[in-house]
Amino acid sequence: MSVVMLEQYREKIRTELDSVVNFWLTYSHDTKYGGFFTCIDKDGHIYDDLKYVWLQGRQVWMYCRLYRTMERFHKEEILQAAKAGGEFLRQFARVPSNSHSWKCAFCLTKDGKTVKIQRSIFSECFYIMAMDELSRVTGDKDMQAEAEQMMDHVIHWVRVDPSELGRPKLPGDEPINSMAVPMMLLCLVQQLTEERDNDLVEKYRETGQWCVKKILQHIQRGGMAILENVSLEGAELNGCQGRLQNPGHALEAGWFLLQYCGKHGDESLQLTAINKFIELQFQRGWDKEHGGLFYFLDVDGHCPTQLEWSMKLWWPHCEALIALLMAYNNTKKPTLLDRFSEVYEYTFSHFSDPENGEWFGYLTQEGKVAMDFKGGPFKGFFHVPRCLYMCERILDGLLGDIN
C-alpha cells in the first residue's frame, strides 16, 4: 500500500478525532454538579441525566491521555474537565461496603446520589484507570495510591474471594473464566506500570502473567476458535454459554496481548495473538454478505440467544481497527493492512456522522442506523476516541519509519 494512502488514513483519522473530542467538550460537561452526561442524542441534546461511573472514569482517562501525550490536546479546557470529572468520581463513586474494601456505584444521579451497584468489577476498573492517569497529569500521589488500593481490591475479588462482590454462592452456578475479566486486569496492569518504577512493575508482574495465561485458555477447538467463556481450568463449557463467541472481545484481547509482547519480547505470544485472536477472529466475525463485524456468534453455527447478535456495534469495529493496524505495524504483513482498509471503509461510511459529529453506535445487520443517539449507558467518550488516538499514533510511527 502506498505512502499516500497511509497519509490519507492518518489525515482522516486525525480530523475525526478532533471532531469527536469537540463533540464531547461541547455537549457532555455538567458545569453545575461536575462529571459528564453521556446520554446524548444525535445532535447533542441530553436525553437522560443519569451518570454511569464506568463512563465517567473512561472520560477522565481519555481526556488525560490526550492531554498528556498529544500536543494539540494539551489545553487548559481539557485538563480542567478531567480534574472536574476526577473530583466527581472521588466524591461520589465509592460507596460503603460490608467488607473493608471499596465498591463503586454503577449509576449515579446528576448530583451524585447512588442509584445502582453492580456485582461486577468494571466500575472499579475504570475508576482505577481514571485515578492513575489523572495522577500523571496533576502529579497528585494520593490519586495514584487510590488507584493501587482499588487495584488490590479488584485482584482480591477476582483471584481470592468473589463473595465480597455480593454474589451469593448458588449450587448450580459454577464459576467460569469470562474473557472480559483477565483482559481488563491485563489492561490495568499495563496502565499502572507504564513508565513507573521497578518496584511497581514487580508488584504486578505475576498478575500480568496470570492474565495472559487466563486469556490463552480461551483458545479452543484445536486452536480454531476463541470462546468467550471457559471453565476455571480452561475447558469448554456446555450449552449456549460455552459456545459463545464475541469477535470484538477477541480482537481487543489480541492487541492487549501485542502490547504485553512489546514490553516482554515474547515472539511466540505475538504470533498467537495475531494468528488466533486477530486474523482468525476477523475471518470468523466478518459478515461476508453485508460487511461489518457480528456482535455475537455461536461456534457451532446455532443462532445465538442474544437478541442483538447480528447487529453491528461501534466498539468491535474500533477494536478491529486498532488490532489490525497494530498487527501490521509489528509484522508488515500486507494482508493485515488490507483487512484494516476493509474495516476502515465500512466503519467510516456507516458509523461516522459527518453532519452532527461523533459516531452512531448501533446498526442493523444490513448497516442501517438502528439507534441514532451518540451516547448512552454503555457508549461514552472512550472506544471511538481511543481507537482514533491509537491508530493515529501507529500511523505516525509507520510513516516515520517510511520517511
CSV table of C-alpha atoms in Angstrom, one decimal:
chain,number,residue,atom,x,y,z
A,1,MET,CA,0.0,0.0,0.0
A,2,SER,CA,1.3,3.4,-0.9
A,3,VAL,CA,2.6,6.1,1.5
A,4,VAL,CA,-0.1,8.4,0.0
A,5,MET,CA,-2.8,6.0,1.2
A,6,LEU,CA,-1.4,5.8,4.7
A,7,GLU,CA,-1.2,9.5,4.8
A,8,GLN,CA,-4.8,9.8,3.8
A,9,TYR,CA,-5.8,7.4,6.5
A,10,ARG,CA,-3.9,9.4,9.1
A,11,GLU,CA,-5.4,12.7,8.0
A,12,LYS,CA,-8.9,11.3,8.1
A,13,ILE,CA,-8.4,9.7,11.5
A,14,ARG,CA,-6.8,12.9,12.8
A,15,THR,CA,-9.7,15.1,11.6
A,16,GLU,CA,-12.2,12.6,13.0
A,17,LEU,CA,-10.5,12.6,16.4
A,18,ASP,CA,-10.6,16.4,16.6
A,19,SER,CA,-14.3,16.3,15.7
A,20,VAL,CA,-15.2,13.6,18.3
A,21,VAL,CA,-13.3,15.5,21.1
A,22,ASN,CA,-15.1,18.7,20.2
A,23,PHE,CA,-18.5,16.9,20.4
A,24,TRP,CA,-17.9,15.8,23.9
A,25,LEU,CA,-16.3,19.0,25.0
A,26,THR,CA,-19.3,20.9,23.7
A,27,TYR,CA,-22.2,18.7,25.0
A,28,SER,CA,-21.2,16.4,27.8
A,29,HIS,CA,-19.9,18.6,30.6
A,30,ASP,CA,-22.1,19.2,33.7
A,31,THR,CA,-20.9,22.6,34.9
A,32,LYS,CA,-23.2,22.6,37.9
A,33,TYR,CA,-22.5,19.3,39.6
A,34,GLY,CA,-19.4,18.1,37.9
A,35,GLY,CA,-18.8,15.0,35.9
A,36,PHE,CA,-20.2,14.2,32.5
A,37,PHE,CA,-23.5,13.5,30.8
A,38,THR,CA,-23.3,10.5,28.5
A,39,CYS,CA,-26.9,10.1,27.3
A,40,ILE,CA,-26.6,12.4,24.4
A,41,ASP,CA,-28.8,12.3,21.3
A,42,LYS,CA,-27.7,12.6,17.7
A,43,ASP,CA,-27.3,16.4,17.7
A,44,GLY,CA,-26.1,16.9,21.2
A,45,HIS,CA,-29.1,17.2,23.4
A,46,ILE,CA,-29.1,15.4,26.8
A,47,TYR,CA,-32.0,12.9,27.0
A,48,ASP,CA,-31.2,11.4,30.4
A,49,ASP,CA,-29.1,13.0,33.2
A,50,LEU,CA,-28.1,9.8,35.0
A,51,LYS,CA,-24.3,9.4,35.3
A,52,TYR,CA,-22.6,6.0,34.8
A,53,VAL,CA,-19.4,5.6,36.8
A,54,TRP,CA,-17.6,3.4,34.3
A,55,LEU,CA,-18.2,6.1,31.6
A,56,GLN,CA,-17.1,8.9,34.0
A,57,GLY,CA,-13.9,7.0,34.6
A,58,ARG,CA,-13.4,6.4,30.9
A,59,GLN,CA,-13.9,10.0,30.0
A,60,VAL,CA,-11.4,11.2,32.7
A,61,TRP,CA,-8.8,8.7,31.4
A,62,MET,CA,-9.3,9.7,27.8
A,63,TYR,CA,-9.0,13.4,28.4
A,64,CYS,CA,-5.9,12.9,30.5
A,65,ARG,CA,-4.3,10.6,27.9
A,66,LEU,CA,-4.9,13.1,25.1
A,67,TYR,CA,-3.7,16.0,27.3
A,68,ARG,CA,-0.6,14.2,28.3
A,69,THR,CA,0.6,12.6,25.1
A,70,MET,CA,-0.7,14.7,22.2
A,71,GLU,CA,0.4,18.3,21.9
A,72,ARG,CA,-2.7,19.6,20.2
A,73,PHE,CA,-4.8,18.5,23.1
A,74,HIS,CA,-2.6,20.0,25.7
A,75,LYS,CA,-5.2,22.5,26.5
A,76,GLU,CA,-6.4,24.0,29.8
A,77,GLU,CA,-10.0,23.2,28.9
A,78,ILE,CA,-9.3,19.5,28.7
A,79,LEU,CA,-7.2,19.5,31.8
A,80,GLN,CA,-9.9,21.3,33.9
A,81,ALA,CA,-12.6,18.9,32.5
A,82,ALA,CA,-10.5,15.9,33.6
A,83,LYS,CA,-10.0,17.4,37.0
A,84,ALA,CA,-13.7,18.1,37.4
A,85,GLY,CA,-14.5,14.6,36.4
A,86,GLY,CA,-12.0,13.1,38.8
A,87,GLU,CA,-13.3,15.2,41.6
A,88,PHE,CA,-16.8,14.0,40.9
A,89,LEU,CA,-15.6,10.4,41.0
A,90,ARG,CA,-13.7,10.8,44.2
A,91,GLN,CA,-16.6,12.4,45.9
A,92,PHE,CA,-19.5,10.2,44.8
A,93,ALA,CA,-18.3,7.0,43.0
A,94,ARG,CA,-17.2,5.0,46.1
A,95,VAL,CA,-20.0,3.6,48.3
A,96,PRO,CA,-19.9,1.8,51.7
A,97,SER,CA,-19.3,-1.9,51.6
A,98,ASN,CA,-19.9,-4.7,54.0
A,99,SER,CA,-16.2,-5.5,53.9
A,100,HIS,CA,-13.1,-3.4,54.4
A,101,SER,CA,-12.8,-2.9,50.6
A,102,TRP,CA,-14.2,-0.2,48.4
A,103,LYS,CA,-17.0,-0.7,46.0
A,104,CYS,CA,-18.0,1.7,43.2
A,105,ALA,CA,-21.6,2.5,42.1
A,106,PHE,CA,-22.6,1.7,38.6
A,107,CYS,CA,-25.0,4.6,38.2
A,108,LEU,CA,-25.5,7.9,40.0
A,109,THR,CA,-28.0,10.8,39.8
A,110,LYS,CA,-26.7,14.0,38.3
A,111,ASP,CA,-25.8,15.3,41.7
A,112,GLY,CA,-24.0,12.1,42.8
A,113,LYS,CA,-26.6,10.0,44.7
A,114,THR,CA,-26.2,6.3,44.2
A,115,VAL,CA,-28.8,4.7,42.0
A,116,LYS,CA,-27.4,1.2,41.3
A,117,ILE,CA,-24.5,-1.0,42.3
A,118,GLN,CA,-23.4,-3.9,40.2
A,119,ARG,CA,-21.9,-7.2,41.4
A,120,SER,CA,-19.0,-6.9,39.0
A,121,ILE,CA,-15.6,-5.2,38.9
A,122,PHE,CA,-15.9,-2.8,35.9
A,123,SER,CA,-16.9,0.4,37.6
A,124,GLU,CA,-13.9,-0.1,39.9
A,125,CYS,CA,-11.6,-0.9,36.9
A,126,PHE,CA,-12.4,2.4,35.2
A,127,TYR,CA,-12.1,4.3,38.5
A,128,ILE,CA,-8.5,2.9,38.6
A,129,MET,CA,-7.7,4.0,35.1
A,130,ALA,CA,-9.1,7.4,35.7
A,131,MET,CA,-7.2,8.0,39.0
A,132,ASP,CA,-3.9,6.6,37.7
A,133,GLU,CA,-4.0,8.7,34.5
A,134,LEU,CA,-5.1,11.8,36.3
A,135,SER,CA,-2.3,11.4,38.8
A,136,ARG,CA,0.1,11.5,35.9
A,137,VAL,CA,-1.1,14.9,34.6
A,138,THR,CA,-1.6,16.5,38.1
A,139,GLY,CA,1.3,15.0,40.0
A,140,ASP,CA,-1.1,14.0,42.8
A,141,LYS,CA,0.4,11.0,44.5
A,142,ASP,CA,-2.8,10.4,46.5
A,143,MET,CA,-4.7,9.6,43.3
A,144,GLN,CA,-2.0,7.1,42.3
A,145,ALA,CA,-2.2,5.5,45.7
A,146,GLU,CA,-6.0,5.3,45.4
A,147,ALA,CA,-5.7,3.6,42.1
A,148,GLU,CA,-3.3,1.0,43.5
A,149,GLN,CA,-5.5,0.4,46.6
A,150,MET,CA,-8.5,-0.2,44.4
A,151,MET,CA,-6.5,-2.5,42.1
A,152,ASP,CA,-5.6,-4.6,45.1
A,153,HIS,CA,-9.3,-5.0,46.0
A,154,VAL,CA,-10.1,-6.0,42.4
A,155,ILE,CA,-7.3,-8.6,42.3
A,156,HIS,CA,-8.6,-10.0,45.6
A,157,TRP,CA,-12.2,-10.2,44.3
A,158,VAL,CA,-11.1,-11.9,41.1
A,159,ARG,CA,-8.5,-14.3,42.4
A,160,VAL,CA,-9.3,-14.9,46.1
A,161,ASP,CA,-12.8,-14.1,47.3
A,162,PRO,CA,-15.6,-13.1,44.8
A,163,SER,CA,-18.2,-13.2,47.6
A,164,GLU,CA,-17.3,-9.6,48.5
A,165,LEU,CA,-18.9,-8.5,45.2
A,166,GLY,CA,-22.2,-9.6,46.7
A,167,ARG,CA,-22.8,-12.6,44.6
A,168,PRO,CA,-24.3,-15.5,46.6
A,169,LYS,CA,-22.9,-19.0,46.0
A,170,LEU,CA,-25.6,-21.0,44.3
A,171,PRO,CA,-25.4,-24.8,43.9
A,172,GLY,CA,-25.9,-24.7,40.1
A,173,ASP,CA,-23.8,-21.7,39.3
A,174,GLU,CA,-20.3,-22.9,38.5
A,175,PRO,CA,-17.5,-20.3,38.4
A,176,ILE,CA,-16.3,-19.5,34.9
A,177,ASN,CA,-13.4,-17.8,33.3
A,178,SER,CA,-15.1,-15.0,31.3
A,179,MET,CA,-12.5,-13.4,29.0
A,180,ALA,CA,-13.6,-9.8,29.9
A,181,VAL,CA,-12.1,-10.3,33.4
A,182,PRO,CA,-8.4,-11.2,32.6
A,183,MET,CA,-8.5,-8.8,29.7
A,184,MET,CA,-9.5,-5.9,31.9
A,185,LEU,CA,-7.0,-6.8,34.6
A,186,LEU,CA,-4.2,-7.0,32.0
A,187,CYS,CA,-5.2,-3.5,30.7
A,188,LEU,CA,-5.0,-2.3,34.3
A,189,VAL,CA,-1.6,-3.8,34.9
A,190,GLN,CA,-0.3,-2.1,31.8
A,191,GLN,CA,-1.8,1.2,32.9
A,192,LEU,CA,-0.4,1.1,36.4
A,193,THR,CA,3.1,0.1,35.4
A,194,GLU,CA,3.5,2.3,32.3
A,195,GLU,CA,6.7,4.3,32.9
A,196,ARG,CA,6.6,3.6,36.7
A,197,ASP,CA,9.4,2.4,38.9
A,198,ASN,CA,10.6,-1.2,39.0
A,199,ASP,CA,9.0,-1.8,42.4
A,200,LEU,CA,5.5,-1.3,40.9
A,201,VAL,CA,6.4,-3.3,37.8
A,202,GLU,CA,7.5,-6.2,40.1
A,203,LYS,CA,4.4,-5.8,42.2
A,204,TYR,CA,2.1,-6.6,39.3
A,205,ARG,CA,4.3,-8.8,37.2
A,206,GLU,CA,2.7,-12.1,38.4
A,207,THR,CA,-0.8,-10.7,37.9
A,208,GLY,CA,0.1,-9.8,34.3
A,209,GLN,CA,1.4,-13.3,33.7
A,210,TRP,CA,-1.8,-14.8,35.3
A,211,CYS,CA,-3.9,-12.6,33.0
A,212,VAL,CA,-2.1,-13.8,29.9
A,213,LYS,CA,-2.5,-17.4,31.0
A,214,LYS,CA,-6.2,-17.0,31.5
A,215,ILE,CA,-6.7,-15.2,28.2
A,216,LEU,CA,-4.9,-18.0,26.4
A,217,GLN,CA,-7.3,-20.6,27.9
A,218,HIS,CA,-10.0,-19.2,25.6
A,219,ILE,CA,-8.2,-20.7,22.6
A,220,GLN,CA,-10.4,-23.8,22.0
A,221,ARG,CA,-11.4,-26.4,19.3
A,222,GLY,CA,-7.8,-27.2,18.4
A,223,GLY,CA,-6.8,-23.6,18.0
A,224,MET,CA,-9.7,-22.8,15.6
A,225,ALA,CA,-12.0,-20.8,18.0
A,226,ILE,CA,-11.8,-18.2,20.7
A,227,LEU,CA,-14.6,-18.8,23.1
A,228,GLU,CA,-15.9,-16.1,25.4
A,229,ASN,CA,-16.4,-18.3,28.4
A,230,VAL,CA,-14.5,-21.4,29.6
A,231,SER,CA,-14.1,-23.2,32.9
A,232,LEU,CA,-11.6,-22.0,35.5
A,233,GLU,CA,-9.4,-24.9,34.3
A,234,GLY,CA,-9.7,-23.8,30.7
A,235,ALA,CA,-12.1,-26.5,29.5
A,236,GLU,CA,-15.0,-25.8,27.1
A,237,LEU,CA,-18.4,-25.4,28.8
A,238,ASN,CA,-21.7,-26.9,27.8
A,239,GLY,CA,-24.6,-25.0,26.3
A,240,CYS,CA,-25.0,-21.6,24.8
A,241,GLN,CA,-22.7,-20.0,27.3
A,242,GLY,CA,-19.9,-22.3,26.3
A,243,ARG,CA,-20.4,-21.9,22.5
A,244,LEU,CA,-20.5,-18.1,22.6
A,245,GLN,CA,-18.0,-16.1,20.5
A,246,ASN,CA,-17.5,-12.3,20.8
A,247,PRO,CA,-15.3,-11.2,17.9
A,248,GLY,CA,-14.8,-7.7,19.3
A,249,HIS,CA,-13.6,-9.0,22.6
A,250,ALA,CA,-11.2,-11.4,20.9
A,251,LEU,CA,-9.7,-8.6,18.7
A,252,GLU,CA,-9.3,-6.4,21.7
A,253,ALA,CA,-7.6,-9.2,23.6
A,254,GLY,CA,-5.3,-9.6,20.6
A,255,TRP,CA,-4.0,-6.1,20.8
A,256,PHE,CA,-3.8,-6.2,24.6
A,257,LEU,CA,-1.5,-9.2,24.1
A,258,LEU,CA,0.5,-7.4,21.5
A,259,GLN,CA,1.1,-4.5,23.9
A,260,TYR,CA,2.2,-7.1,26.5
A,261,CYS,CA,4.6,-8.7,24.0
A,262,GLY,CA,6.1,-5.3,23.2
A,263,LYS,CA,7.2,-4.9,26.8
A,264,HIS,CA,8.2,-8.5,27.4
A,265,GLY,CA,9.6,-9.5,24.0
A,266,ASP,CA,7.6,-12.8,23.6
A,267,GLU,CA,7.7,-13.6,19.9
A,268,SER,CA,5.7,-16.8,20.4
A,269,LEU,CA,2.9,-14.9,22.2
A,270,GLN,CA,2.9,-12.3,19.5
A,271,LEU,CA,2.4,-15.0,16.8
A,272,THR,CA,-0.5,-16.4,18.8
A,273,ALA,CA,-2.1,-13.0,19.3
A,274,ILE,CA,-2.0,-12.2,15.6
A,275,ASN,CA,-2.9,-15.6,14.2
A,276,LYS,CA,-5.6,-16.7,16.7
A,277,PHE,CA,-7.1,-13.6,18.3
A,278,ILE,CA,-6.8,-11.2,15.4
A,279,GLU,CA,-6.7,-12.8,11.9
A,280,LEU,CA,-8.8,-15.9,12.8
A,281,GLN,CA,-11.4,-13.8,14.7
A,282,PHE,CA,-11.7,-11.3,11.9
A,283,GLN,CA,-12.3,-14.0,9.4
A,284,ARG,CA,-14.9,-15.7,11.7
A,285,GLY,CA,-16.6,-12.4,12.7
A,286,TRP,CA,-16.9,-10.6,9.4
A,287,ASP,CA,-20.3,-10.6,7.7
A,288,LYS,CA,-19.4,-11.5,4.2
A,289,GLU,CA,-22.9,-10.6,2.8
A,290,HIS,CA,-23.4,-7.1,4.4
A,291,GLY,CA,-20.0,-6.2,5.7
A,292,GLY,CA,-19.1,-5.3,9.3
A,293,LEU,CA,-18.5,-7.5,12.4
A,294,PHE,CA,-21.2,-9.5,14.0
A,295,TYR,CA,-21.7,-8.8,17.7
A,296,PHE,CA,-22.0,-12.4,18.8
A,297,LEU,CA,-21.7,-15.8,17.1
A,298,ASP,CA,-22.2,-19.4,18.1
A,299,VAL,CA,-19.2,-21.6,17.4
A,300,ASP,CA,-21.4,-24.4,16.1
A,301,GLY,CA,-23.5,-22.2,13.9
A,302,HIS,CA,-26.6,-22.1,16.0
A,303,CYS,CA,-28.4,-18.8,16.3
A,304,PRO,CA,-27.0,-17.0,19.4
A,305,THR,CA,-29.5,-16.3,22.2
A,306,GLN,CA,-28.5,-12.7,22.5
A,307,LEU,CA,-31.2,-10.7,20.6
A,308,GLU,CA,-28.7,-8.2,19.2
A,309,TRP,CA,-26.3,-10.9,18.0
A,310,SER,CA,-26.4,-9.8,14.3
A,311,MET,CA,-26.2,-6.1,14.9
A,312,LYS,CA,-23.1,-4.1,14.0
A,313,LEU,CA,-21.9,-2.1,17.0
A,314,TRP,CA,-19.3,0.6,17.1
A,315,TRP,CA,-16.9,-0.8,19.6
A,316,PRO,CA,-15.9,-4.1,17.9
A,317,HIS,CA,-15.0,-2.1,14.8
A,318,CYS,CA,-12.9,0.2,16.9
A,319,GLU,CA,-11.1,-2.8,18.3
A,320,ALA,CA,-10.6,-4.3,14.9
A,321,LEU,CA,-9.0,-1.1,13.6
A,322,ILE,CA,-6.5,-1.0,16.4
A,323,ALA,CA,-5.8,-4.7,16.3
A,324,LEU,CA,-5.2,-5.0,12.6
A,325,LEU,CA,-3.1,-1.8,12.3
A,326,MET,CA,-1.0,-2.8,15.4
A,327,ALA,CA,-0.5,-6.3,14.0
A,328,TYR,CA,0.5,-4.8,10.6
A,329,ASN,CA,2.9,-2.5,12.4
A,330,ASN,CA,4.5,-5.4,14.1
A,331,THR,CA,4.8,-7.7,11.1
A,332,LYS,CA,4.4,-5.6,7.9
A,333,LYS,CA,2.2,-8.4,6.6
A,334,PRO,CA,0.2,-6.9,3.6
A,335,THR,CA,-3.0,-8.9,4.2
A,336,LEU,CA,-3.3,-7.3,7.7
A,337,LEU,CA,-3.3,-3.8,6.2
A,338,ASP,CA,-5.8,-5.0,3.5
A,339,ARG,CA,-8.1,-6.1,6.3
A,340,PHE,CA,-7.6,-2.8,8.2
A,341,SER,CA,-8.6,-1.0,5.0
A,342,GLU,CA,-11.8,-3.1,4.7
A,343,VAL,CA,-12.8,-2.3,8.3
A,344,TYR,CA,-11.8,1.4,7.8
A,345,GLU,CA,-14.0,1.8,4.8
A,346,TYR,CA,-17.0,0.1,6.4
A,347,THR,CA,-16.6,2.0,9.7
A,348,PHE,CA,-16.3,5.5,8.3
A,349,SER,CA,-19.0,5.0,5.8
A,350,HIS,CA,-21.5,3.6,8.3
A,351,PHE,CA,-20.8,4.8,11.9
A,352,SER,CA,-19.4,8.3,11.5
A,353,ASP,CA,-21.9,11.2,11.4
A,354,PRO,CA,-20.3,14.0,9.3
A,355,GLU,CA,-23.4,16.2,9.8
A,356,ASN,CA,-23.5,16.3,13.6
A,357,GLY,CA,-20.3,14.8,14.7
A,358,GLU,CA,-19.3,11.6,16.7
A,359,TRP,CA,-20.5,8.1,15.7
A,360,PHE,CA,-23.7,6.2,15.8
A,361,GLY,CA,-23.2,3.1,17.9
A,362,TYR,CA,-25.8,0.6,16.8
A,363,LEU,CA,-26.6,-0.6,13.3
A,364,THR,CA,-28.8,-3.3,11.9
A,365,GLN,CA,-27.1,-6.3,10.2
A,366,GLU,CA,-27.6,-4.5,6.9
A,367,GLY,CA,-25.8,-1.5,8.1
A,368,LYS,CA,-28.6,0.9,8.7
A,369,VAL,CA,-28.7,3.1,11.9
A,370,ALA,CA,-30.9,1.4,14.4
A,371,MET,CA,-30.4,3.8,17.3
A,372,ASP,CA,-29.4,7.3,16.5
A,373,PHE,CA,-28.1,8.6,19.9
A,374,LYS,CA,-24.4,9.3,20.2
A,375,GLY,CA,-24.0,8.2,23.9
A,376,GLY,CA,-25.9,6.2,26.4
A,377,PRO,CA,-25.3,3.9,29.5
A,378,PHE,CA,-22.8,1.9,27.5
A,379,LYS,CA,-21.4,4.3,24.9
A,380,GLY,CA,-19.4,7.3,26.1
A,381,PHE,CA,-16.2,9.1,25.4
A,382,PHE,CA,-13.9,6.1,25.1
A,383,HIS,CA,-13.9,3.4,22.4
A,384,VAL,CA,-14.1,5.9,19.5
A,385,PRO,CA,-11.5,8.4,20.7
A,386,ARG,CA,-9.2,5.6,22.0
A,387,CYS,CA,-9.3,3.9,18.6
A,388,LEU,CA,-8.7,7.1,16.7
A,389,TYR,CA,-5.9,8.2,19.1
A,390,MET,CA,-4.1,4.8,18.9
A,391,CYS,CA,-4.5,4.5,15.1
A,392,GLU,CA,-3.1,8.0,14.6
A,393,ARG,CA,-0.1,7.2,16.7
A,394,ILE,CA,0.6,3.9,15.0
A,395,LEU,CA,0.3,5.6,11.6
A,396,ASP,CA,2.7,8.3,12.8
A,397,GLY,CA,5.2,5.6,13.5
A,398,LEU,CA,4.7,3.8,10.2
A,399,LEU,CA,5.0,7.0,8.2
A,400,GLY,CA,8.0,8.0,10.3
A,401,ASP,CA,9.7,4.6,9.5
A,402,ILE,CA,8.9,5.0,5.8
A,403,ASN,CA,10.1,8.6,5.6
